[in-house]
Coordinates of C-alpha atoms and ligand atoms in Angstrom, one line a residue:
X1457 CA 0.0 0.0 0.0
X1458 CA 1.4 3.5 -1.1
X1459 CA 2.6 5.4 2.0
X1460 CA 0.2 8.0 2.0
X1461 CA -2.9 5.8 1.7
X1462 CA -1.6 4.1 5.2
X1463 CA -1.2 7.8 6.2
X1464 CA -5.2 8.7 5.3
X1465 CA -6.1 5.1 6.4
X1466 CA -4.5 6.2 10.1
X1467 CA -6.1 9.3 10.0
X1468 CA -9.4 8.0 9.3
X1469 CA -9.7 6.4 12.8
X1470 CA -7.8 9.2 14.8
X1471 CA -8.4 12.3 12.8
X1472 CA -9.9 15.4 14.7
X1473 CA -10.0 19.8 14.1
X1474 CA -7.5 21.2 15.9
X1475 CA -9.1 23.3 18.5
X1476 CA -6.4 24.3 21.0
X1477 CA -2.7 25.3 20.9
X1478 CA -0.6 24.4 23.8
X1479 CA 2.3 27.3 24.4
X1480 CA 5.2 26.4 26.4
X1481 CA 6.5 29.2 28.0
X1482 CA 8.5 28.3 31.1
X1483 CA 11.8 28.0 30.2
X1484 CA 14.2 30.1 31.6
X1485 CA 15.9 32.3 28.6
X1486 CA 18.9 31.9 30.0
X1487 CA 20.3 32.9 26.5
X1488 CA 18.9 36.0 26.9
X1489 CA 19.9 37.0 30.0
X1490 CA 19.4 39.6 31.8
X1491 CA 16.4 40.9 30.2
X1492 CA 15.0 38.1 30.9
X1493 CA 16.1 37.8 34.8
X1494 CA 12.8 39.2 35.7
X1495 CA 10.9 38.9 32.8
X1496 CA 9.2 36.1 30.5
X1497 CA 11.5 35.8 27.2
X1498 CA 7.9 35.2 25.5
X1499 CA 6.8 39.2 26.0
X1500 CA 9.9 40.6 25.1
X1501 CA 8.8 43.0 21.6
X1502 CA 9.5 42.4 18.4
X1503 CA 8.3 46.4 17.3
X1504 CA 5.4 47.4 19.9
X1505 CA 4.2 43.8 20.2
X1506 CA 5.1 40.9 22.6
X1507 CA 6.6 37.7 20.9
X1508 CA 3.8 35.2 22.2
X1509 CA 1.1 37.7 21.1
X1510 CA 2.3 36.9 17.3
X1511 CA 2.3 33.0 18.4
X1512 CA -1.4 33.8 19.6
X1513 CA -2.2 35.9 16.4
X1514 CA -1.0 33.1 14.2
X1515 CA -3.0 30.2 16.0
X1516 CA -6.1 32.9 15.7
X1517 CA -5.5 32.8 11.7
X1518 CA -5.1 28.7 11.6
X1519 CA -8.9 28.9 13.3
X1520 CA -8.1 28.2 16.7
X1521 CA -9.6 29.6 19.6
X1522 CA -8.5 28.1 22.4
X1523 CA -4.9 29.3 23.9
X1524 CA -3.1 26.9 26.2
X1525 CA -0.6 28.5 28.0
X1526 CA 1.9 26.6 30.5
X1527 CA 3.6 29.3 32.4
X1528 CA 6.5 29.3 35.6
X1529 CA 7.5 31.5 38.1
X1530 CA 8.0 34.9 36.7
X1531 CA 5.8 34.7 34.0
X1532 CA 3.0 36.7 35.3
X1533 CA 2.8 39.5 32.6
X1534 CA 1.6 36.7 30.0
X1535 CA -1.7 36.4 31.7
X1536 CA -1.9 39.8 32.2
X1537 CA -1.2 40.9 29.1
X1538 CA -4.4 38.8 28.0
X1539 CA -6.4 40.6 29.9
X1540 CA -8.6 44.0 30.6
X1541 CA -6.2 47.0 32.3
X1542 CA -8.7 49.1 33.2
X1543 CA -6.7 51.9 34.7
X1544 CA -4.5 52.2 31.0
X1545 CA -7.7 51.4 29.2
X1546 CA -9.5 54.2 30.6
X1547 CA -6.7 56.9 30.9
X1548 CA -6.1 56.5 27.3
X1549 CA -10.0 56.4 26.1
X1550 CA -10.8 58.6 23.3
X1551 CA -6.9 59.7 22.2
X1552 CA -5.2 58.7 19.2
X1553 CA -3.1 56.1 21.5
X1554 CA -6.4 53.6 21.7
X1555 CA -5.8 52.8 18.3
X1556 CA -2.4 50.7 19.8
X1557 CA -4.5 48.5 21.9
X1558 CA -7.1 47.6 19.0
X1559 CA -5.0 44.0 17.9
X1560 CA -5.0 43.3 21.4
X1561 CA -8.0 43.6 22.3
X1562 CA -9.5 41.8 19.4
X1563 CA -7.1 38.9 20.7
X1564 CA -8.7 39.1 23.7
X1565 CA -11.9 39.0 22.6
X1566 CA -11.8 36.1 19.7
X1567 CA -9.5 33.5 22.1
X1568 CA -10.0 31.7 25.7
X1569 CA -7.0 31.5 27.5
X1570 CA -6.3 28.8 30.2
X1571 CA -3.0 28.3 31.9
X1572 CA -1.2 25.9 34.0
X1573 CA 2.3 26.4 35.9
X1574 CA 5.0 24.3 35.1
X1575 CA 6.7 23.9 38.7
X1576 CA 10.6 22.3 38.0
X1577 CA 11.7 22.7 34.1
X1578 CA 12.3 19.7 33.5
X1579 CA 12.7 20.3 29.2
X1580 CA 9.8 21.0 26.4
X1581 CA 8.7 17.4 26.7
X1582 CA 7.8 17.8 30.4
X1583 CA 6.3 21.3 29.3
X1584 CA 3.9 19.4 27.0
X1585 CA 3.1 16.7 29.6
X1586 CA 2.5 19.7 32.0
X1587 CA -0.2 20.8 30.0
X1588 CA -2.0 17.3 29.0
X1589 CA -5.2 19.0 32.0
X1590 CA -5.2 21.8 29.6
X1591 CA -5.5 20.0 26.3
X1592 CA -7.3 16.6 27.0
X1593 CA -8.1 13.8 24.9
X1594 CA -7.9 15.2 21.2
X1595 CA -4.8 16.5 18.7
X1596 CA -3.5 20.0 19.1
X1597 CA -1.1 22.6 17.9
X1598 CA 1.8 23.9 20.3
X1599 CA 4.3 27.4 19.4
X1600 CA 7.0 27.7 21.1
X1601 CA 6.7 31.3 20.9
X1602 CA 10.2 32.3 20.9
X1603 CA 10.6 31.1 17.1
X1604 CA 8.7 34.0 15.3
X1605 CA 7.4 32.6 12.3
X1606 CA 6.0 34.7 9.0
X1607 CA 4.0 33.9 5.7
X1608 CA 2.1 36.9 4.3
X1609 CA -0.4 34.5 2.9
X1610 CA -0.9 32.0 4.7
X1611 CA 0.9 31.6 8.3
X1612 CA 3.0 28.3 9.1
X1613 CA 0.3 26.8 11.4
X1614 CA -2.6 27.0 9.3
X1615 CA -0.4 25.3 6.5
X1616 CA 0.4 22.8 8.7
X1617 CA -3.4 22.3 10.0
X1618 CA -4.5 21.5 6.6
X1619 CA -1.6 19.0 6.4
X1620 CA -3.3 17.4 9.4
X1621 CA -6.3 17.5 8.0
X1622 CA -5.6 15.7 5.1
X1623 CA -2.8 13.0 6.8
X1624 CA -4.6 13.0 10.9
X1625 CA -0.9 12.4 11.9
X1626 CA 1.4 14.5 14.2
X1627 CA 3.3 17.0 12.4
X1628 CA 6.4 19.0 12.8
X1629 CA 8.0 22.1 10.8
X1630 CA 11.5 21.7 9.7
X1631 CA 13.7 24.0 7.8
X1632 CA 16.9 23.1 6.2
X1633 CA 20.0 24.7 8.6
X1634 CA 23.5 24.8 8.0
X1635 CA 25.5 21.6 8.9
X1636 CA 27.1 23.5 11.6
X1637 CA 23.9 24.2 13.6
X1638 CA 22.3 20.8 13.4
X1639 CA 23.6 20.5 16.9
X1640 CA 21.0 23.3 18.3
X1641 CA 18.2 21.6 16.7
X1642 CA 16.1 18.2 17.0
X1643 CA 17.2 16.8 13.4
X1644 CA 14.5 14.3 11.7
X1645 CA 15.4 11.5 9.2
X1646 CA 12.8 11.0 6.5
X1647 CA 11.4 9.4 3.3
X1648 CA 9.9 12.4 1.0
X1649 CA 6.1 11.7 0.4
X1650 CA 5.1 14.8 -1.0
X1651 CA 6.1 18.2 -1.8
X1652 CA 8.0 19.6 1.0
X1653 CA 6.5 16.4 2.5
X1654 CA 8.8 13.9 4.7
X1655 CA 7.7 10.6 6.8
X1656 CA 9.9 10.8 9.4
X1657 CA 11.4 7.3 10.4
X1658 CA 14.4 8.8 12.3
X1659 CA 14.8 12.2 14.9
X1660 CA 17.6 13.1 17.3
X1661 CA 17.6 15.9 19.8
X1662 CA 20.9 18.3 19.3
X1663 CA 23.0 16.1 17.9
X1664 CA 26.9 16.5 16.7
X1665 CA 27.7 17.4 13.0
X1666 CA 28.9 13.7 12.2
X1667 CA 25.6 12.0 13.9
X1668 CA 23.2 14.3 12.5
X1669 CA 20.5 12.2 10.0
X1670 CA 20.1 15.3 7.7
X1671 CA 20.4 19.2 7.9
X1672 CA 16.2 19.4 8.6
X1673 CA 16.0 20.7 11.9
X1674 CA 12.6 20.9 14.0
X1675 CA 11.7 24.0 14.3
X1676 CA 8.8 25.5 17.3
X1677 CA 5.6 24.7 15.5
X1678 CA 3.9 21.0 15.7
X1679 CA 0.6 19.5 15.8
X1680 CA 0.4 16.3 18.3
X1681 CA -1.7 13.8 18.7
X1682 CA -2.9 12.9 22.0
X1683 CA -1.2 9.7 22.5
X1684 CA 1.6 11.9 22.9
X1685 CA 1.1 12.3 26.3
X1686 CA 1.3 8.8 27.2
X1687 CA 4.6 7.8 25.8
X1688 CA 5.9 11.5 27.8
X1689 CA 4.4 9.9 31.0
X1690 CA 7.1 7.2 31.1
X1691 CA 9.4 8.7 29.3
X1692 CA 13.1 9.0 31.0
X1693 CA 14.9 12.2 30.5
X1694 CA 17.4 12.5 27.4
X1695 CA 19.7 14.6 26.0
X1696 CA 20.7 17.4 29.3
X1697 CA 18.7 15.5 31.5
X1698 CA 15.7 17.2 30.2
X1699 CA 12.4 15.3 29.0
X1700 CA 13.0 15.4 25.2
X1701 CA 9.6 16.1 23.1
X1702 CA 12.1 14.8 20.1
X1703 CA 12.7 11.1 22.2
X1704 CA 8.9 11.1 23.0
X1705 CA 7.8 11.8 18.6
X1706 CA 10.6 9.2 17.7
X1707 CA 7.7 6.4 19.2
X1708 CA 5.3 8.0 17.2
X1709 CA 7.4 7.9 14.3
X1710 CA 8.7 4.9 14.7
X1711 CA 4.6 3.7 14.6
X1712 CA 4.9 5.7 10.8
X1713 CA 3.0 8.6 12.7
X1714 CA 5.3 11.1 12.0
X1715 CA 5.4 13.9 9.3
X1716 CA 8.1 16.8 8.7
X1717 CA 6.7 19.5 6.5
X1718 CA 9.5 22.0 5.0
X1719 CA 7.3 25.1 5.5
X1720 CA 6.7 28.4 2.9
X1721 CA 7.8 31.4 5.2
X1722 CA 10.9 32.8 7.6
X1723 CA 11.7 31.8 10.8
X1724 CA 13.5 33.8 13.5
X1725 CA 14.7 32.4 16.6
X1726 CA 13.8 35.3 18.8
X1727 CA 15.4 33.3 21.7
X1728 CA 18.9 34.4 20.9
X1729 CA 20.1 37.8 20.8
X1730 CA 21.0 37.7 16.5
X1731 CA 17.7 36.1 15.3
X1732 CA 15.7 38.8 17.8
X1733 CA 17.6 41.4 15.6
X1734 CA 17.0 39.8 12.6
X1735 CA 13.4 39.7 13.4
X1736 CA 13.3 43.6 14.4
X1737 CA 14.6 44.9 11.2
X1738 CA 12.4 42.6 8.9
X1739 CA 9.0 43.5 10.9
X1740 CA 10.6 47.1 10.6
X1741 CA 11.6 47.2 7.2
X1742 CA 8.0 45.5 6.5
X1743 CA 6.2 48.2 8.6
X1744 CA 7.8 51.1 6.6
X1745 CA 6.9 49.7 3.6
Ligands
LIG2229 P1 14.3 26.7 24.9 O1 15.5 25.8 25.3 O2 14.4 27.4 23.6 O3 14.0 27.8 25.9 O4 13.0 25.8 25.0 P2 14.6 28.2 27.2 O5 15.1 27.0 28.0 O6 13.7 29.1 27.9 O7 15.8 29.1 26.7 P3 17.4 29.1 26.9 O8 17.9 28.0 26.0 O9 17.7 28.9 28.3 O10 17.8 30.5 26.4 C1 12.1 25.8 24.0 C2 10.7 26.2 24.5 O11 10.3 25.3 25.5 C3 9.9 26.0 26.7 C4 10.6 27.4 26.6 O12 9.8 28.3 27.3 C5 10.6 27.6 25.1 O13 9.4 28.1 24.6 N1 10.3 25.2 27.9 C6 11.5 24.7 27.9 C7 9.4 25.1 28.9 O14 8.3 25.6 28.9 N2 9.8 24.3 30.0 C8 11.0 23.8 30.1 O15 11.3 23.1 31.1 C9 11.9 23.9 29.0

């Protein structure tokens, strides 16, 4: 049987709309430090707006509603940031400055927002597991909010919605990196099956130049499925001692549950210091124009 005809004949019994995005946002940011000594690496700004704000925005245009947002110490000013501030809101009511709170508040408006705290950081994978109340029984997107991603047309997560649609696997974005930086990246192994379309047989979390499968590195936008959360429940931790989300897809994967899409778009990893700069002149360059 063709490959993708076992992919549609597994998504026939476990296919599901995506409904809710899962954001882990509890790491540390150590790599931005000290901005982010006091404050959550996921609201520092690219321009005037907060980096998980764009992660929100982009879930919004892939038609989901629900924002699940696992949080840790310090991370306060993400929920409030969702919410009404009534003492700004009114000083500024009626002058030109409302008009900066109009995205904001229609994020507010359009999305439910439920978080959970993630108490020791035990790695993304734990992050995810963390937020298995939040998400329940059914697939779901996570952003990891501090890899900015753009498509003027259509936005990465809604392309890769309708690749879940159509497949009713899990599925990650990859981009091809330079074989110098596979070691930063969880790097995926695959057989292509479409355009831009990989089933992933193999994935390894950071590894060296000479083990690396490929230069396709996992990037911070997938859809899971829920069984996800069962192999992360007895999972042991991996590379750093951290619970690896890469160890915990290599199951699924190995099970031919797997897909990499090569997304249309840019990515910037706003967690270091270069691809935050990178990601400020583009959305400022854009802006002018
Ligand atoms: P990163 O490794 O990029 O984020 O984790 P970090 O640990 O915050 O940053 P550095 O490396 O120290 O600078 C990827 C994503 O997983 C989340 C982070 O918030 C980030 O969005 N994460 C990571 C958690 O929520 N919990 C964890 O235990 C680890």
């Amino acid at each position: 049987m063709a490959i993708t005809e076992k992919l549609k004949k597994i998504f026939m019994k476990e296919g599901k709309k995506i409904n809710k995005c899962l954001f882990p946002a509890a790491g540390y940011g150590t790599r931005f430090l000290p901005a982010t000594k006091a404050m959550p690496k996921e609201m520092l700004p690219i321009l005037n707006k907060p980096l998980i704000q764009y992660g929100v925005e982009e879930a919004l245009e892939a038609g989901i509603t629900n924002m699940a947002i696992v949080t840790g110490r310090g991370k306060r000013a993400i929920e409030d940031h969702f919410d009404i501030s009534y003492e700004l809101e009114s000083q500024i009511k009626g002058t030109d400055k409302e008009s900066l709170l109009t995205d904001i508040r229609n994020v507010i408006n359009r999305c439910v927002f439920t978080y959970t705290r993630q108490i020791e950081m035990k790695g993304l994978g734990h992050a995810v597991l963390t937020g298995k109340p939040l998400i329940g029984n059914e697939p779901f997107a996570v952003i990891l909010a501090d890899d900015l991603c753009h498509n003027e047309e259509k936005g990465i997560l809604k392309q890769m919605v309708e690749i879940y649609e159509k497949y009713g696997v899990c599925v990650v974005a990859v981009q091809e990196v330079e074989r110098e930086e596979v070691s930063k990246y969880g790097v995926i192994k695959g057989e292509k099956v479409d355009d831009n379309l990989y089933r992933v047989d193999f994935m390894v979390e950071k590894p060296s130049v000479e083990e690396a499968p490929s230069n396709l590195a996992v990037i911070g936008r997938y859809i899971l499925i829920p069984e996800i959360f069962d192999i992360l429940e007895t999972l042991p931790p991996g590379k750093n001692g951290e619970i690896q989300l890469t160890d915990a897809l290599l199951e699924l994967a190995k099970q031919g549950k797997v897909l990499a899409y090569r997304f249309e778009g840019k990515r910037f990893d706003c967690g270091s210091v270069a691809g935050f700069v990178e990601a400020t002149n583009f959305f400022f360059e854009r802006m002018k124009s």
